[in-house]
CSV table of C-alpha atoms in Angstrom, one decimal:
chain,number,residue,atom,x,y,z
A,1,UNK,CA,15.5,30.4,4.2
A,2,UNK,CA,18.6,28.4,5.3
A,3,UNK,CA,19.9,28.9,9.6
A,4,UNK,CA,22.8,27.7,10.8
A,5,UNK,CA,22.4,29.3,14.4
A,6,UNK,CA,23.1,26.8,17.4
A,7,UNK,CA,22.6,29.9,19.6
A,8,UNK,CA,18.7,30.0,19.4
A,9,UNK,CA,19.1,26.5,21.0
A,10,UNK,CA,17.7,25.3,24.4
A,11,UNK,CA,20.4,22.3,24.5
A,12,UNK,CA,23.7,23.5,24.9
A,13,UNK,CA,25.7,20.2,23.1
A,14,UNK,CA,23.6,20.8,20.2
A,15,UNK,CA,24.8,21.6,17.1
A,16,UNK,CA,21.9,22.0,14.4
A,17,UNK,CA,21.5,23.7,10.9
A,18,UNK,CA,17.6,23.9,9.5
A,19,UNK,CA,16.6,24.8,5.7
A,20,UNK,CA,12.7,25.7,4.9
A,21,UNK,CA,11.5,26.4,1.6
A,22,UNK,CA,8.1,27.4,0.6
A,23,UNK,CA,7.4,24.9,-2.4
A,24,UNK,CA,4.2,25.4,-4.7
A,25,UNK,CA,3.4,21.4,-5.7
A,26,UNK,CA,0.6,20.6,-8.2
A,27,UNK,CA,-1.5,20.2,-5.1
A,28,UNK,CA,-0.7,23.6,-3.7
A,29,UNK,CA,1.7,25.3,-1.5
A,30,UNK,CA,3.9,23.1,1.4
A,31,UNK,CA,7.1,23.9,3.4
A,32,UNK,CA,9.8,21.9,3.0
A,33,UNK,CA,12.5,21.1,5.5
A,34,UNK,CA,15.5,19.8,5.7
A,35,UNK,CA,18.7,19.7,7.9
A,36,UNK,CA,20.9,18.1,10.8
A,37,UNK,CA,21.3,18.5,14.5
A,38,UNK,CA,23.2,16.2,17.0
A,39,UNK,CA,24.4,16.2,20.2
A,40,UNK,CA,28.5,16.8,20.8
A,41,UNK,CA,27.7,14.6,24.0
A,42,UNK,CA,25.9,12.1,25.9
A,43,UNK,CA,23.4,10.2,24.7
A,44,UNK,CA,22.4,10.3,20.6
A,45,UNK,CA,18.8,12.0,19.6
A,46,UNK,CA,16.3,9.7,18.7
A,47,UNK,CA,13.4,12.4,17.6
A,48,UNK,CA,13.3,15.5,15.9
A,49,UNK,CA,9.2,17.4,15.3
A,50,UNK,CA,8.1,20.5,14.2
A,51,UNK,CA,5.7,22.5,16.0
A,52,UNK,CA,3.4,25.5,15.2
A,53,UNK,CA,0.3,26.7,15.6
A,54,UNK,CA,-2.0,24.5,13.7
A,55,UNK,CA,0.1,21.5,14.9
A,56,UNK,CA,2.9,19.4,15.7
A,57,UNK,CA,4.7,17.0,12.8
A,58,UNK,CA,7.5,14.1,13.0
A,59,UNK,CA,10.4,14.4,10.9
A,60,UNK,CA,12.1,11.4,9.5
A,61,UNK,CA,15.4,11.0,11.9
A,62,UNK,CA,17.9,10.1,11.6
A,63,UNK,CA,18.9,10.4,8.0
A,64,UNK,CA,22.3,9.9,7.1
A,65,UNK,CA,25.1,12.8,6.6
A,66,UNK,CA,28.2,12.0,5.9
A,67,UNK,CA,28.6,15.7,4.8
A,68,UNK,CA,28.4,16.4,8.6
A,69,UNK,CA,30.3,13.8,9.6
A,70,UNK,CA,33.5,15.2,7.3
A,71,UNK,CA,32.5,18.2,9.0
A,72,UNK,CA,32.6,18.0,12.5
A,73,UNK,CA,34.9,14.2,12.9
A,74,UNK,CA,35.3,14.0,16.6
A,75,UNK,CA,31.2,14.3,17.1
A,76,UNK,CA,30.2,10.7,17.4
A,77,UNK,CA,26.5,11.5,16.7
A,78,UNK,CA,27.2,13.5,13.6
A,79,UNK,CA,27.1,10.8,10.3
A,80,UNK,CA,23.3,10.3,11.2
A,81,UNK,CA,21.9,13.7,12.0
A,82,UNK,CA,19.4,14.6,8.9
A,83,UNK,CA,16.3,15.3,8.9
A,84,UNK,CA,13.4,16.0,6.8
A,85,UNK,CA,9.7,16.9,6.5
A,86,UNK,CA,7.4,18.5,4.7
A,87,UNK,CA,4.6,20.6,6.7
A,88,UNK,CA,0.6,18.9,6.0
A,89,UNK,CA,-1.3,21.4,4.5
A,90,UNK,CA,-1.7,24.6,2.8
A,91,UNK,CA,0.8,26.8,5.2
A,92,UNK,CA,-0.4,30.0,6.2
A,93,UNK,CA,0.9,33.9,5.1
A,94,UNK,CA,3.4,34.0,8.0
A,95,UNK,CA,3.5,31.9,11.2
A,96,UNK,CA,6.1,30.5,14.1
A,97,UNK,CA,7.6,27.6,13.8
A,98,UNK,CA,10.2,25.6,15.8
A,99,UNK,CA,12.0,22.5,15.9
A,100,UNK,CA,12.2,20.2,18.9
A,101,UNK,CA,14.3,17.1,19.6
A,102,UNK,CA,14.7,14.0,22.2
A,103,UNK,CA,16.7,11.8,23.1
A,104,UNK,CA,15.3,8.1,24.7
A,105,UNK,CA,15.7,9.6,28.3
A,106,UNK,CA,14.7,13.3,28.0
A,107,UNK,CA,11.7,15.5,27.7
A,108,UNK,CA,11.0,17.3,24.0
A,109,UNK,CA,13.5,20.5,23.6
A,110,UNK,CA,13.7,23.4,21.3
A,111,UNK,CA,16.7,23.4,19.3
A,112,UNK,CA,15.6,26.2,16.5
A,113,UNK,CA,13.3,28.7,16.4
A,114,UNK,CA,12.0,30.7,13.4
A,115,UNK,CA,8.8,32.8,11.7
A,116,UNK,CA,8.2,31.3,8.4
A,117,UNK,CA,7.2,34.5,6.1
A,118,UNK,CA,5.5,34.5,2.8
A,119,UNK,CA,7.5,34.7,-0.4
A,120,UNK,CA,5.0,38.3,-1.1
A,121,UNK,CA,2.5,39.9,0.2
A,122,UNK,CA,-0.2,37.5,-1.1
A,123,UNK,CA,1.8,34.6,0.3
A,124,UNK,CA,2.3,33.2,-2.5
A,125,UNK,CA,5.8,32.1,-4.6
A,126,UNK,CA,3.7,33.1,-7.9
A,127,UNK,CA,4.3,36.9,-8.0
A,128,UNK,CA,7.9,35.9,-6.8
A,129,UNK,CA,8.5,33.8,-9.9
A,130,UNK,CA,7.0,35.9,-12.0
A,131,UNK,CA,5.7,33.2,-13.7
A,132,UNK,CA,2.1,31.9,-14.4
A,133,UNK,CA,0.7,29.2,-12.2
A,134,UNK,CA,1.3,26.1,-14.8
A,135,UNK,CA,4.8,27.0,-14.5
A,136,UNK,CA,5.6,27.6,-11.4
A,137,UNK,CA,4.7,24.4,-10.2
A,138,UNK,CA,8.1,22.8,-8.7
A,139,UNK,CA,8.3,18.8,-9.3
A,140,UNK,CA,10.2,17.8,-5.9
A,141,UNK,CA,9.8,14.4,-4.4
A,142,UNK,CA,9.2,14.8,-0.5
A,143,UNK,CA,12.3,15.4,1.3
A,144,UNK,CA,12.3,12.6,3.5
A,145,UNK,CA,11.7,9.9,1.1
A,146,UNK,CA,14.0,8.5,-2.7
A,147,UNK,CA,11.3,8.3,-5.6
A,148,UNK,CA,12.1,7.4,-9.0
A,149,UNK,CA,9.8,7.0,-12.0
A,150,UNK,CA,10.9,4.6,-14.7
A,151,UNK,CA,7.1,4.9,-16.1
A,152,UNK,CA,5.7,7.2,-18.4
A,153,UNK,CA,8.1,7.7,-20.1
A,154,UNK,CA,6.8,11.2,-21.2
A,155,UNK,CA,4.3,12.7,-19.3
A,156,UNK,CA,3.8,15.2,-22.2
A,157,UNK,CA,2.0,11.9,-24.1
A,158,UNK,CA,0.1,10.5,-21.2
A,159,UNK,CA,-3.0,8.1,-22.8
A,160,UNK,CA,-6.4,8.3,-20.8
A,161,UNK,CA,-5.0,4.8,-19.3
A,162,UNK,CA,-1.6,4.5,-17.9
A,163,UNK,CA,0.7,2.5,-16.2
A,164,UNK,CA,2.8,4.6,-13.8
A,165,UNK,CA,5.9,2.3,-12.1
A,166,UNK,CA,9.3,2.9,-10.5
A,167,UNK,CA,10.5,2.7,-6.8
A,168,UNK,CA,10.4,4.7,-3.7
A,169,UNK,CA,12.0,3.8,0.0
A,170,UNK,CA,12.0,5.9,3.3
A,171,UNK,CA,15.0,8.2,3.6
A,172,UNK,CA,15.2,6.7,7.6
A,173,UNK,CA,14.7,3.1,6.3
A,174,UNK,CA,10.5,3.1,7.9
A,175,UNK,CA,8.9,0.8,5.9
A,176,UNK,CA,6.4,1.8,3.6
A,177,UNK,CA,2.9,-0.3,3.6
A,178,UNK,CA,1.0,0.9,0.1
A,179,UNK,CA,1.0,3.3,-2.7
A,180,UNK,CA,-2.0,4.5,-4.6
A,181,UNK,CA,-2.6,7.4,-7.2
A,182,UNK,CA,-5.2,9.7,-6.3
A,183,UNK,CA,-6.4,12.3,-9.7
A,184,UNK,CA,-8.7,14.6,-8.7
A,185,UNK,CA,-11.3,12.2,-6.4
A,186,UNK,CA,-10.2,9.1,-8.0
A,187,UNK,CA,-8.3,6.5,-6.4
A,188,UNK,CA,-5.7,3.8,-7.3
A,189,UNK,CA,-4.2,1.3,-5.7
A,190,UNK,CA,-1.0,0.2,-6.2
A,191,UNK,CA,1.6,-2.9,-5.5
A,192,UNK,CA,4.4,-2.1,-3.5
A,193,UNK,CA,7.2,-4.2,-2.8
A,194,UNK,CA,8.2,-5.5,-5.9
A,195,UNK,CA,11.7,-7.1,-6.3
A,196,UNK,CA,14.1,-4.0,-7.6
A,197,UNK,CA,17.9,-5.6,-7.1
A,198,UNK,CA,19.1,-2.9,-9.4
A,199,UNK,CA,18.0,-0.6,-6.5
A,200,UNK,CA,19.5,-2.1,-4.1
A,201,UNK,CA,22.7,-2.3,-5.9
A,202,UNK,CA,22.7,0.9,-6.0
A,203,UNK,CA,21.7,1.9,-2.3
A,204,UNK,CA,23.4,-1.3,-0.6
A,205,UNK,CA,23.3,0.7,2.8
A,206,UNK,CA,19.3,0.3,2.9
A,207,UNK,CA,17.9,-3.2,3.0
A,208,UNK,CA,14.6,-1.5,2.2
A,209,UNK,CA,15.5,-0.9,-1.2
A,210,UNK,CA,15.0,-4.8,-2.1
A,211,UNK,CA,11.9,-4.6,-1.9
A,212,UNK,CA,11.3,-0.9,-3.4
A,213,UNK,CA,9.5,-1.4,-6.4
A,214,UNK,CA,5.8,-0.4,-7.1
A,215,UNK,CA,3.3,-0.7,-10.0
A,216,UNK,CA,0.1,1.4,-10.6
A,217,UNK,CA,-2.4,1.4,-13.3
A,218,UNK,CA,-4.1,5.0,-13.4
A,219,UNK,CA,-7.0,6.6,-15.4
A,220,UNK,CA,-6.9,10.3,-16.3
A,221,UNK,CA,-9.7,12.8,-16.8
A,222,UNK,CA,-10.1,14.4,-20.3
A,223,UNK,CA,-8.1,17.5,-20.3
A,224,UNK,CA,-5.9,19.1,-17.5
A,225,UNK,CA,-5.6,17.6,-13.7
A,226,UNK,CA,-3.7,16.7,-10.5
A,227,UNK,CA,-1.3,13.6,-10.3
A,228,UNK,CA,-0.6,13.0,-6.5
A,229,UNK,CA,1.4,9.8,-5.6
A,230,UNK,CA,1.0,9.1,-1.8
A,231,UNK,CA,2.2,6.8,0.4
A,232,UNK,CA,0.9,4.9,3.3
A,233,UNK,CA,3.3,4.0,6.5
A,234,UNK,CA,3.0,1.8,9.5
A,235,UNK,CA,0.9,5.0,11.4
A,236,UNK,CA,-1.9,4.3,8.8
A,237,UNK,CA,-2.2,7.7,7.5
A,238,UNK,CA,-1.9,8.8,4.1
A,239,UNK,CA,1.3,11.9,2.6
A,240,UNK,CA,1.3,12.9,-0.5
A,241,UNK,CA,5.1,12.5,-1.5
A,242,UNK,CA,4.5,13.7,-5.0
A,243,UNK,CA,2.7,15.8,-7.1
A,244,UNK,CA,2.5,16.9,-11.1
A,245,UNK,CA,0.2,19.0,-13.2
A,246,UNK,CA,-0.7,16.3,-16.3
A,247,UNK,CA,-3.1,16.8,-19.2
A,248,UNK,CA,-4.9,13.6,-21.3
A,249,UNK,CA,-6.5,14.0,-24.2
A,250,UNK,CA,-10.1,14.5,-24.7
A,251,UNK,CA,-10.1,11.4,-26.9
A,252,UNK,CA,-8.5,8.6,-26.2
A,253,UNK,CA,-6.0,8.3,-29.5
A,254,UNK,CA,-3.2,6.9,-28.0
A,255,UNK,CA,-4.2,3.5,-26.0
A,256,UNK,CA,-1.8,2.3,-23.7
A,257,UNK,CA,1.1,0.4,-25.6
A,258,UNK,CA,3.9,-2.6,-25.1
A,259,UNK,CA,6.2,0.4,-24.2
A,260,UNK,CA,4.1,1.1,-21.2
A,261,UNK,CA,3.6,-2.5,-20.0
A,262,UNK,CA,6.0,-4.4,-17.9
A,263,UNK,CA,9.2,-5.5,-19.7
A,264,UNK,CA,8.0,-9.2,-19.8
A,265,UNK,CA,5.1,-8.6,-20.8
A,266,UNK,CA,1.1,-7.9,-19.4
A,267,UNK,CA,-0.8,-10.5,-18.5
A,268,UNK,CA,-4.3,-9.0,-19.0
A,269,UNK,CA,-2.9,-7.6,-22.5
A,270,UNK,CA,-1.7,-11.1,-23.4
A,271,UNK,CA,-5.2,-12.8,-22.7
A,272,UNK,CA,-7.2,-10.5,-24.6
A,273,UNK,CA,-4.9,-10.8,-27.6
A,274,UNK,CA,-4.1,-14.6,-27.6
A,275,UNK,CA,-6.2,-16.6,-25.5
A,276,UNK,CA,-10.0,-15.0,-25.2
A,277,UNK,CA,-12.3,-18.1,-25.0
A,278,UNK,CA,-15.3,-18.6,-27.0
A,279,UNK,CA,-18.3,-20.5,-25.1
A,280,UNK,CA,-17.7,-23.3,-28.0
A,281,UNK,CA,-13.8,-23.1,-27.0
A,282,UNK,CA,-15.0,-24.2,-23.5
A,283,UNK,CA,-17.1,-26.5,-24.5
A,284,UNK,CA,-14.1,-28.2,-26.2
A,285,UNK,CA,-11.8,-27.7,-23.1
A,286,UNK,CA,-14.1,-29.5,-20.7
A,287,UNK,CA,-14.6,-32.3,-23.6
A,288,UNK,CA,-11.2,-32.6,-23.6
A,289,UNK,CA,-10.6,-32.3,-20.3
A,290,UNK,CA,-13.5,-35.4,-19.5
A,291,UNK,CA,-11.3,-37.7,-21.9
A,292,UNK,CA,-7.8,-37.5,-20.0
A,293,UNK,CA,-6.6,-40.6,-18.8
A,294,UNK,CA,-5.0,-39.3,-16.1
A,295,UNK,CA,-5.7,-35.9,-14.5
A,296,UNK,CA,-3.1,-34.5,-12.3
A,297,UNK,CA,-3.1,-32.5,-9.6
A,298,UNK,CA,-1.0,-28.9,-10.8
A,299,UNK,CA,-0.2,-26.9,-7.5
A,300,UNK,CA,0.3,-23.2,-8.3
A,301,UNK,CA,2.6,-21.6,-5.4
A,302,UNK,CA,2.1,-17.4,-5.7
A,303,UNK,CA,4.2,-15.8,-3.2
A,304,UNK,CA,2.7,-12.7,-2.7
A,305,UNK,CA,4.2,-9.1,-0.4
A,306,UNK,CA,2.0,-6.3,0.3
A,307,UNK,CA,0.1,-6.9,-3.1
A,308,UNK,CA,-3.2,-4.4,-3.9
A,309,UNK,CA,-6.6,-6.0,-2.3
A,310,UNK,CA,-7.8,-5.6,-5.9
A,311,UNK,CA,-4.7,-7.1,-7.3
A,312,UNK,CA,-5.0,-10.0,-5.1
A,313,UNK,CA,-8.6,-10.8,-5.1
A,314,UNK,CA,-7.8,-10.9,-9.3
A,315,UNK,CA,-5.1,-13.4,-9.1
A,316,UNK,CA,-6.9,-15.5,-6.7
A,317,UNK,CA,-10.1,-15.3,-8.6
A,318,UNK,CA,-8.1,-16.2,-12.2
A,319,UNK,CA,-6.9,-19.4,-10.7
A,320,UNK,CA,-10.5,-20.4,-9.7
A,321,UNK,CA,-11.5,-19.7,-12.6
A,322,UNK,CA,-10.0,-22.3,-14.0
A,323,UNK,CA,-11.2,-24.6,-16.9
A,324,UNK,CA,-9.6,-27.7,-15.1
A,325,UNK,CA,-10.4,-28.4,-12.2
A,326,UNK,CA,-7.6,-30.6,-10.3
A,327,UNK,CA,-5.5,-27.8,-8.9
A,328,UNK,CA,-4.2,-25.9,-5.7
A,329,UNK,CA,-3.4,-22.4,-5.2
A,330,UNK,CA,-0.2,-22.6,-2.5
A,331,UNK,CA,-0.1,-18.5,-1.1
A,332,UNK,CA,2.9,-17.6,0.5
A,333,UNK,CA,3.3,-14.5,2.2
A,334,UNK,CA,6.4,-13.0,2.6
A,335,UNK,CA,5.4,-10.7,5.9
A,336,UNK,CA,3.6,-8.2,4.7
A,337,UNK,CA,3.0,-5.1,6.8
A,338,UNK,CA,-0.6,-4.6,5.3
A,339,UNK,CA,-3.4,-6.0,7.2
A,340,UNK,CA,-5.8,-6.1,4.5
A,341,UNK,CA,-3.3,-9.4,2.8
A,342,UNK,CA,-3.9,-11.7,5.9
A,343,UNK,CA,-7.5,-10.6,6.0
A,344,UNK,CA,-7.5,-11.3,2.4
A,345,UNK,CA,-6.0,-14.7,2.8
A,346,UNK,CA,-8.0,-16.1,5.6
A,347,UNK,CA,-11.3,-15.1,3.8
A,348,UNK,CA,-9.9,-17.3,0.7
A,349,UNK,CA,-8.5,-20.2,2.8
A,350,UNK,CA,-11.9,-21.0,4.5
């Protein structure tokens, strides 16, 4: 359903266009929307929401379009008038919707109104498609957000253990806190903010994008299920931003591999090859360790950024664990948004 009516609008500078699709994810059904408005005068938006019946939800604003900016030229407003959202929820058969924006000084006003109306009778893009369920299944990222998977490298192959990595950053530059798997009513957490200057090369408009890396280690059911990647911002609330129909085998014959491990290698994959300790091993070590001359201090210094509370109560916990005993764990945290780090950290400190 695509509008490009500045008529229905309530503010006469306005100049909006507004696309809603009706998009069946591996979750279920959502409506996606997308589009631009700005004021030809005065003061910019700030704030663009949709409203209907069962609620009211923010749409990231202002996203870059320099589309509209070729467009209209001599609209000041116009390069940064996108928008984007997807509806929470399974949307109903047919229902009203409209679009309301603000700018710092003004009250909320309708710029676009529509009715939203199912792709059939049953409400449902199946019979539309005329395809079966497992088909119809559209993999989108949410509109408001860039996501990119650099791992699996074929979901067709997934082992019942996987590492799932790649990056993801707001479309209006809000920074995101966490990212965890959920698969069926399991959860994951995942790191976010890893280091990704490839991204940022790429999207050197966005500062966010430095720090748009994530990592996730999963766990599948036997047979068929639902991958949903979500995303946690500063309002604490959890969005699905992703979603994928996968299928792992009912026994595990393919453990995870070196192909699905970071590039420099796994730690925890390393250890259990190379260096797993027998109790007469230790014994040796602290021998040996007794007999040293001299026994240095070794400071460790782990900057850390919005790491996992798991993650991060592992590294701190490996360094303790320690065989020799003269050392320092230096933490530094780079800012992160999460509140569970400097909880984390004072706990460890005292």
């Amino acid at each position: 359903m695509e509008e490009n009516d500045s008529t229905r609008s309530q503010l006469d500078t306005v100049r909006s266009w507004v696309h809603l699709a009706r998009v069946a994810t591996g979750s279920g059904e959502v409506v996606r929307v997308d589009g631009w408005v700005f004021t030809e005068t005065g003061e910019p938006l700030t704030e663009v929401r949709a409203v209907a019946a069962h609620g009211t939800s923010a749409a990231a604003y202002p996203l870059p379009r320099p589309d509209v900016a070729a467009a209209y030229p001599a609209a000041s407003h116009s390069r940064m008038s996108g928008f984007a959202l997807q509806l929470p929820g399974p949307p109903r058969t047919r229902f009203k919707l409209r679009f309301e924006a603000r700018s710092p000084n003004q009250d909320w006003q309708v710029f676009f109104k529509t009715t939203v109306e199912a792709a059939d009778k049953t409400g449902s893009l199946l019979g539309r498609l005329g395809a079966s369920r497992e088909s119809s299944v559209t993999e989108l990222p949410h509109p408001a957000f860039y996501l990119w998977f650099d791992e699996p490298l074929d979901w067709t192959k997934l082992p019942r253990r996987f590492r799932l990595s790649g990056w993801c950053f707001s479309r209006n530059r809000e920074p995101i806190e966490a990212v965890r798997v959920r698969i069926g009513r399991r959860e994951f957490a995942g790191s976010y903010g890893i280091f990704r200057a490839d991204v940022a090369q790429m999207h050197s408009e966005d500062v966010a994008t430095f720090k748009s890396g994530f990592d996730i280690i999963a766990e599948a059911p036997r047979g068929r299920a639902i991958f949903v990647l979500e995303i946690r911002m500063a309002d604490g609330q959890w969005q699905e931003i992703f979603s994928k129909k996968i299928s792992a085998p009912w026994i595990n014959l393919r453990p995870i591999d070196d192909s699905q491990l970071w590039e420099i290698g796994n730690y925890g994959t390393w250890i259990k090859r190379y260096d797993t300790l027998r109790p007469a091993d230790r014994r040796e070590i602290r021998a040996h360790i007794a007999r040293l001359a001299a026994r240095p201090l070794i400071s460790i210094v782990m900057p850390v950024y919005n790491p996992a509370a798991a993650h991060l109560r592992s590294a701190i916990k490996s360094v303790r664990a320690q065989l020799y005993p003269h050392w320092e764990l230096c933490i530094v945290d780079d800012a992160s948004p999460a509140k569970h780090v400097r909880q984390l950290l004072a706990r460890y400190a005292r």
